[in-house]
CSV table of C-alpha atoms in Angstrom, one decimal:
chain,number,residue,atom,x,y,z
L,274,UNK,CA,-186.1,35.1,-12.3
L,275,UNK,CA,-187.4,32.0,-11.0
L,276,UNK,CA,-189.8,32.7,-7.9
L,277,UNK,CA,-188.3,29.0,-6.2
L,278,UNK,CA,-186.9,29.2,-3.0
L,279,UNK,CA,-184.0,26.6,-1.9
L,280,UNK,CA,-183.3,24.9,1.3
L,281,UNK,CA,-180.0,25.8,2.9
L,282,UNK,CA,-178.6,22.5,2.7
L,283,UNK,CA,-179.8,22.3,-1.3
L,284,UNK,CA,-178.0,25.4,-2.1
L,285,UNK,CA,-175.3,24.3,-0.6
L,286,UNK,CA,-175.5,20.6,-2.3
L,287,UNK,CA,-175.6,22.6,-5.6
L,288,UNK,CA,-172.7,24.8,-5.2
L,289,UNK,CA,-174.4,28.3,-5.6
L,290,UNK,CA,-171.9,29.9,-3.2
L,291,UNK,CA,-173.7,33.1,-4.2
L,292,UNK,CA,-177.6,31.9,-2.7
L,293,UNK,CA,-175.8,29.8,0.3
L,294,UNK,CA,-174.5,33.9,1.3
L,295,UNK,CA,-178.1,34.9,0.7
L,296,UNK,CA,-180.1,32.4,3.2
L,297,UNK,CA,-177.3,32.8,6.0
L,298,UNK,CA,-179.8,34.2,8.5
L,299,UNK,CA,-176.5,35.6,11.0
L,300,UNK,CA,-173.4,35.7,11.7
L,301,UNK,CA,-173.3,34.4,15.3
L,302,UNK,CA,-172.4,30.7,16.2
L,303,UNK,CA,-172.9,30.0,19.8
L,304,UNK,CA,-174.1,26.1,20.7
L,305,UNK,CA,-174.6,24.9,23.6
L,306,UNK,CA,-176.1,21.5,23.3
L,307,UNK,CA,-175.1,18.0,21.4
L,308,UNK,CA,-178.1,19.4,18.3
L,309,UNK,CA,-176.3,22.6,18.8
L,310,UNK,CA,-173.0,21.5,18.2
L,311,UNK,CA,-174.1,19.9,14.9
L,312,UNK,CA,-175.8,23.0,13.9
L,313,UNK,CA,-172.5,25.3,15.2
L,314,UNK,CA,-170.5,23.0,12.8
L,315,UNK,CA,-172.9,23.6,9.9
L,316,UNK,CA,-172.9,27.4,10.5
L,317,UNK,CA,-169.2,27.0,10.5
L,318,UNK,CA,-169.4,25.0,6.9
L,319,UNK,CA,-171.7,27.9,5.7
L,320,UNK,CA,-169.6,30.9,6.9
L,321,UNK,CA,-167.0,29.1,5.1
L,322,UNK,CA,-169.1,29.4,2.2
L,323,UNK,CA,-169.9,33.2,2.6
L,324,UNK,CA,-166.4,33.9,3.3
L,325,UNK,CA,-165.2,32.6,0.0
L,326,UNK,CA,-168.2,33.8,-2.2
L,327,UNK,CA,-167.3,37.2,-0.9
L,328,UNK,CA,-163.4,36.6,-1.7
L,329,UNK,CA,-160.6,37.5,0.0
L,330,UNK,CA,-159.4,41.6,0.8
L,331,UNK,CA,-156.4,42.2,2.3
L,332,UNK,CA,-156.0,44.5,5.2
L,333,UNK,CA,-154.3,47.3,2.8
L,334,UNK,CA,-155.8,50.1,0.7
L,335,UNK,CA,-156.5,49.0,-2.8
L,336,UNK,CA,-155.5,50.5,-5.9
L,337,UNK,CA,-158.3,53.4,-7.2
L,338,UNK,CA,-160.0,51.6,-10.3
L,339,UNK,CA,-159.0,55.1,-11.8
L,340,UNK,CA,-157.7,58.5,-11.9
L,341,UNK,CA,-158.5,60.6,-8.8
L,342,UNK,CA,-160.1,62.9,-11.5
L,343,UNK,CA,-162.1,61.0,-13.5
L,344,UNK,CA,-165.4,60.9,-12.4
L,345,UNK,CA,-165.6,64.7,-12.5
L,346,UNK,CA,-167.8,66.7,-12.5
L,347,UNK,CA,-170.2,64.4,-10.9
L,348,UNK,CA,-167.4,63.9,-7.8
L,349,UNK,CA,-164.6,66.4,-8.2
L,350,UNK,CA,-160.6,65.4,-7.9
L,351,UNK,CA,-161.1,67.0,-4.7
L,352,UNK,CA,-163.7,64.8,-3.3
L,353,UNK,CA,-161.9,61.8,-4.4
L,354,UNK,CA,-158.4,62.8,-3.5
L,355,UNK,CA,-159.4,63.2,-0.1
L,356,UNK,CA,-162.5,60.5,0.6
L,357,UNK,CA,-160.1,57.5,-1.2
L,358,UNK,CA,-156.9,58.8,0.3
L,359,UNK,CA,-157.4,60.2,3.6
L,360,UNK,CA,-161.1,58.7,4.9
L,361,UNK,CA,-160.3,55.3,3.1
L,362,UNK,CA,-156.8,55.2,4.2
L,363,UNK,CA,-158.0,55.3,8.1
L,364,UNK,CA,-159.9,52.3,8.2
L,365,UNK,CA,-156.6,50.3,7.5
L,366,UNK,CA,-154.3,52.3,9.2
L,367,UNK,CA,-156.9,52.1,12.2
L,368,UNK,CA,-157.3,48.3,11.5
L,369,UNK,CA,-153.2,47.6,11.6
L,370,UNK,CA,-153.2,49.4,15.2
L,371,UNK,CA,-156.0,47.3,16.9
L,372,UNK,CA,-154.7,44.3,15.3
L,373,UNK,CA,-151.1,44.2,16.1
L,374,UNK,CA,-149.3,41.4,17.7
L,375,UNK,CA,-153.2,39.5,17.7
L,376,UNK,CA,-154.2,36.4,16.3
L,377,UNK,CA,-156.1,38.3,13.4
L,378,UNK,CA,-153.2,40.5,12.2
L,379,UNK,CA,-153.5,38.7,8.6
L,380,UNK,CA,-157.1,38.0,8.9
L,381,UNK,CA,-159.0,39.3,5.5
L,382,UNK,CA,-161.7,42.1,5.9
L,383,UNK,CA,-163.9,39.7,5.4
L,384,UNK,CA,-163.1,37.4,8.2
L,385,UNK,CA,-162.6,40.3,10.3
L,386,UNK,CA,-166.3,41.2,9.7
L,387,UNK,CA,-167.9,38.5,9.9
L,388,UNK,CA,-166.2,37.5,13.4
L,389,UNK,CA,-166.6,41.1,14.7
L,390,UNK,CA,-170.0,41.8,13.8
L,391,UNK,CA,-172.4,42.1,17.0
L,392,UNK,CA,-170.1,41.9,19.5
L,393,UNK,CA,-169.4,44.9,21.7
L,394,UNK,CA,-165.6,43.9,22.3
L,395,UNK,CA,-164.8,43.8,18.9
L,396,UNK,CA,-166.8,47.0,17.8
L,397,UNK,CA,-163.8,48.9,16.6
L,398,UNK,CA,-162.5,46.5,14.6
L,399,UNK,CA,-166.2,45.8,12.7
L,400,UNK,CA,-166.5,49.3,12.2
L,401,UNK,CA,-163.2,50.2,10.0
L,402,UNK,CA,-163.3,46.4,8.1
L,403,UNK,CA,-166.4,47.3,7.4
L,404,UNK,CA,-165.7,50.5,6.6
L,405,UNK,CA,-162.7,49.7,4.9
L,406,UNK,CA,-165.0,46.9,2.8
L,407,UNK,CA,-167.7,49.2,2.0
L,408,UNK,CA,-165.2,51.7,0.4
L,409,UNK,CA,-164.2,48.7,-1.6
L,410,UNK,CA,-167.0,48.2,-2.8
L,411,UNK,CA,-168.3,52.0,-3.2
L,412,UNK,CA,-165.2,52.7,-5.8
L,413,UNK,CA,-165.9,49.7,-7.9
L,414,UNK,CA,-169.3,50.7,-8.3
L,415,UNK,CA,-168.5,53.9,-9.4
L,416,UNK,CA,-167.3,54.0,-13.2
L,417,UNK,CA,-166.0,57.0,-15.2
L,418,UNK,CA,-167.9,55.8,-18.7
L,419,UNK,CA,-171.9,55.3,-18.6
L,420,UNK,CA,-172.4,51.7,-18.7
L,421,UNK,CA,-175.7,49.3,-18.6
L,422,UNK,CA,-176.5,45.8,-17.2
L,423,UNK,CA,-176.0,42.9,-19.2
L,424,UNK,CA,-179.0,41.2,-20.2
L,425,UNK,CA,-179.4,38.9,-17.5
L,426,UNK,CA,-179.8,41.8,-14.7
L,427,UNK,CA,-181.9,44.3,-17.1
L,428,UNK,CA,-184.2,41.3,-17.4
L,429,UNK,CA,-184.4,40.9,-13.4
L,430,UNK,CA,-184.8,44.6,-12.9
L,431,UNK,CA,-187.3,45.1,-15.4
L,432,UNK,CA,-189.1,42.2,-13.8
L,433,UNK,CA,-188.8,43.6,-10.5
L,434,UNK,CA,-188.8,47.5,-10.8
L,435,UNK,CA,-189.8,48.0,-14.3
L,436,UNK,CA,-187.3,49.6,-15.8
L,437,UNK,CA,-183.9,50.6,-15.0
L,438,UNK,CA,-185.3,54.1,-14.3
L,439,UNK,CA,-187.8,52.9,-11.7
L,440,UNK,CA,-184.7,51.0,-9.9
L,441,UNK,CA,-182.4,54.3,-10.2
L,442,UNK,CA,-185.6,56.5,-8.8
L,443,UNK,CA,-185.8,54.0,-5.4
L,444,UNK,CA,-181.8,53.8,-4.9
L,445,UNK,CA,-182.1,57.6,-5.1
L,446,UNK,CA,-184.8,57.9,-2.7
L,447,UNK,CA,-184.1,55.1,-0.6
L,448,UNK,CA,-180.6,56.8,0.0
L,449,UNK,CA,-181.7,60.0,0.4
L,450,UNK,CA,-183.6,58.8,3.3
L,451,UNK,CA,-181.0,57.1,5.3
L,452,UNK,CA,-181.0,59.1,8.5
L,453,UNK,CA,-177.1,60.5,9.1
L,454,UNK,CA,-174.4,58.2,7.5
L,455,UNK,CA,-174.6,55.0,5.7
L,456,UNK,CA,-175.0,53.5,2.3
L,457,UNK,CA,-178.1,52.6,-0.2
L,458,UNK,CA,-177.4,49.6,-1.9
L,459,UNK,CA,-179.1,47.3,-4.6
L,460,UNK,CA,-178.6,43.8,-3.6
L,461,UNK,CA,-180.3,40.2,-4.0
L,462,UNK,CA,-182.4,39.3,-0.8
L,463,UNK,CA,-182.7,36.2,0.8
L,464,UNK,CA,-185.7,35.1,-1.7
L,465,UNK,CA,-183.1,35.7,-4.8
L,466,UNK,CA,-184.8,39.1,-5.6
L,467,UNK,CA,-183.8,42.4,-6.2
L,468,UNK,CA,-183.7,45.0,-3.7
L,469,UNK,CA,-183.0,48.0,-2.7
L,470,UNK,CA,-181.6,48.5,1.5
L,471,UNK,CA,-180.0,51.0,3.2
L,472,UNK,CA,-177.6,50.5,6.3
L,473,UNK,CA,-176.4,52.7,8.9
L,474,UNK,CA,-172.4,53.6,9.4
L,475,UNK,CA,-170.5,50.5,8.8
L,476,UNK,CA,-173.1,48.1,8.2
L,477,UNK,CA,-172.8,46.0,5.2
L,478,UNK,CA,-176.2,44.2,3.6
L,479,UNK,CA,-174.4,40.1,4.0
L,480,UNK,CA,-174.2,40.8,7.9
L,481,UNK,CA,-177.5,43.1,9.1
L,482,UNK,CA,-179.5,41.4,6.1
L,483,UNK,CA,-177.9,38.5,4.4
L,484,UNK,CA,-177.9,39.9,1.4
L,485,UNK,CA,-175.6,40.1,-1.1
L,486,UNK,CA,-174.7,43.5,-2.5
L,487,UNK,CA,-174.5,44.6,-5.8
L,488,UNK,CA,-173.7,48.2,-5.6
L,489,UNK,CA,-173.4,50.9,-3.4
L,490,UNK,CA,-173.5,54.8,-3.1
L,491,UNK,CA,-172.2,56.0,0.1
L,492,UNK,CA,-174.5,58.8,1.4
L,493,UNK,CA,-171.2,60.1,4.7
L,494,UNK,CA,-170.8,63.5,4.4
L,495,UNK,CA,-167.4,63.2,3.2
L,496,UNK,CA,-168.7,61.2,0.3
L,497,UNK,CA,-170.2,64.8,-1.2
L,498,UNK,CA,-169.9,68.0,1.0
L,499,UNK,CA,-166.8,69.4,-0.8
L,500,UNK,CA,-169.2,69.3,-4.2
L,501,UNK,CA,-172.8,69.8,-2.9
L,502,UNK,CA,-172.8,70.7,0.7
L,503,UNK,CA,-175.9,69.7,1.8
L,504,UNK,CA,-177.6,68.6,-1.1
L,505,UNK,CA,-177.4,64.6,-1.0
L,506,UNK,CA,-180.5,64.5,-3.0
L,507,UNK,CA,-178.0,66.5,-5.9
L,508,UNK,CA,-175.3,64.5,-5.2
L,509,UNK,CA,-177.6,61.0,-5.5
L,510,UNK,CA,-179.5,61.7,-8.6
L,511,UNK,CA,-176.1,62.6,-10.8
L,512,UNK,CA,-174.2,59.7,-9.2
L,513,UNK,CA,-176.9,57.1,-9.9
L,514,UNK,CA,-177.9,58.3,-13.3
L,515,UNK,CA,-174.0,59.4,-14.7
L,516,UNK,CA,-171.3,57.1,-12.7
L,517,UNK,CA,-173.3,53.9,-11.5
L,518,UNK,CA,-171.0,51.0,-13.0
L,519,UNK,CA,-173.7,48.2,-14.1
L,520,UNK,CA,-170.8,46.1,-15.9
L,521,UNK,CA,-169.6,45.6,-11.9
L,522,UNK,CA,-173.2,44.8,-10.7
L,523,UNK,CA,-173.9,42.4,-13.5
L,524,UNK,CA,-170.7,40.4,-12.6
L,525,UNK,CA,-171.6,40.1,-9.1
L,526,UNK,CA,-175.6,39.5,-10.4
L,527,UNK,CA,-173.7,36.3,-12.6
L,528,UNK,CA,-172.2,34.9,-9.4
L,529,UNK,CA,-176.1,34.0,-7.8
């Protein structure tokens, strides 16, 4: 991967809606000056920017990308039936309460998050977009068939880690280590590298970090306690090396 880092405005002049979302270095637009207003109205263009890279997710619970059962034995019906359809569930139902009758009752998650995040008045809301988001995210990279990356991201990781099992060893630990709940995630950083992050709760990597994600494993509680109890370290090391879904992190890797 080429080592060259773009200007803001060039990655914007080429179109790369995936490296203008990697450079944005927050989410936060105040101006106060003349220079400031022109630099507010830029921030504006490139939000615009991240917003559509990121796409557009209703404020309703997707459709599971499979049976409830079909990851077992790594993550059991169980797990599933009740982490998809009773903790994922909440974050919209809680989202349709503290949004009724307001201006951002049809907002997308992804609007919702990137005007919440930060802001102490608006905390409930970023925490179950987010949340709702990161779920998203979480069950589309999951997949019930072993798959690998397409050549494009194998190169980068081999590059960068040095083999897909050097990568898998660092989500694992990296996860492991988050203190209480969050998320590990492999994600491109703002020099279009790989990575590997954590984030606490709700974060998400395109609002603490600027990064764009490429997978996640979600290290809450709920995410593993019916199968393993305790043992996140169990529940890490058969999720990465059995249900990671590469074909899902390679599409979002061809998007940069």
């Amino acid at each position: 991967m080429s080592e060259t880092r773009l200007s803001r405005r060039e990655m914007l002049a080429s179109g790369s809606l995936g490296a203008a979302a990697l450079v944005m270095p927050n989410l936060s637009f105040a101006a106060t000056t003349a220079s400031g207003r022109a630099s507010n109205a830029a921030n504006r263009r490139e939000e615009a920017t991240l917003l559509t890279y990121l796409g557009a997710s209703p404020q309703s619970l997707p459709k599971l990308p499979y049976a409830q059962d079909a990851l077992e034995p790594v993550i059991s019906a169980r797990t599933v039936e009740i982490h998809y359809g009773k903790h994922h569930q909440a974050y919209f139902t809680n989202l349709k309460k503290l949004l009724a009758d307001t201006p951002l009752a049809n907002a997308t998650l992804e609007q919702l998050i990137v005007k919440s995040h930060g802001r102490e008045d608006m905390e409930d809301i970023f925490n179950n977009a987010a949340q709702a988001w990161n779920h998203n995210f979480y069950w589309k990279s999951l997949s019930p068939v072993q798959t690998k990356p397409d050549a494009r991201l194998n190169d980068a990781i081999v590059a960068k880690f040095g083999s897909i099992e050097a990568l898998s060893k660092q989500l694992m630990s990296v996860s492991a280590s988050q203190f209480g709940s969050g998320w590990g995630w492999l994600v491109v950083d703002d020099r279009r590298e790989l990575a590997v992050v954590k984030t606490g709760n709700a974060e998400t990597p395109f609002t603490r970090h600027g990064q764009l994600p490429l997978l996640t494993v979600d290290v809450w509680e709920h995410a593993y306690y019916l199968d393993y109890q305790n043992r996140r370290a169990d529940y890490l090391a058969q999720t990465i090396a059995k249900t990671l879904n590469w074909t899902f992190a390679s599409e979002n890797y061809a998007r940069i």
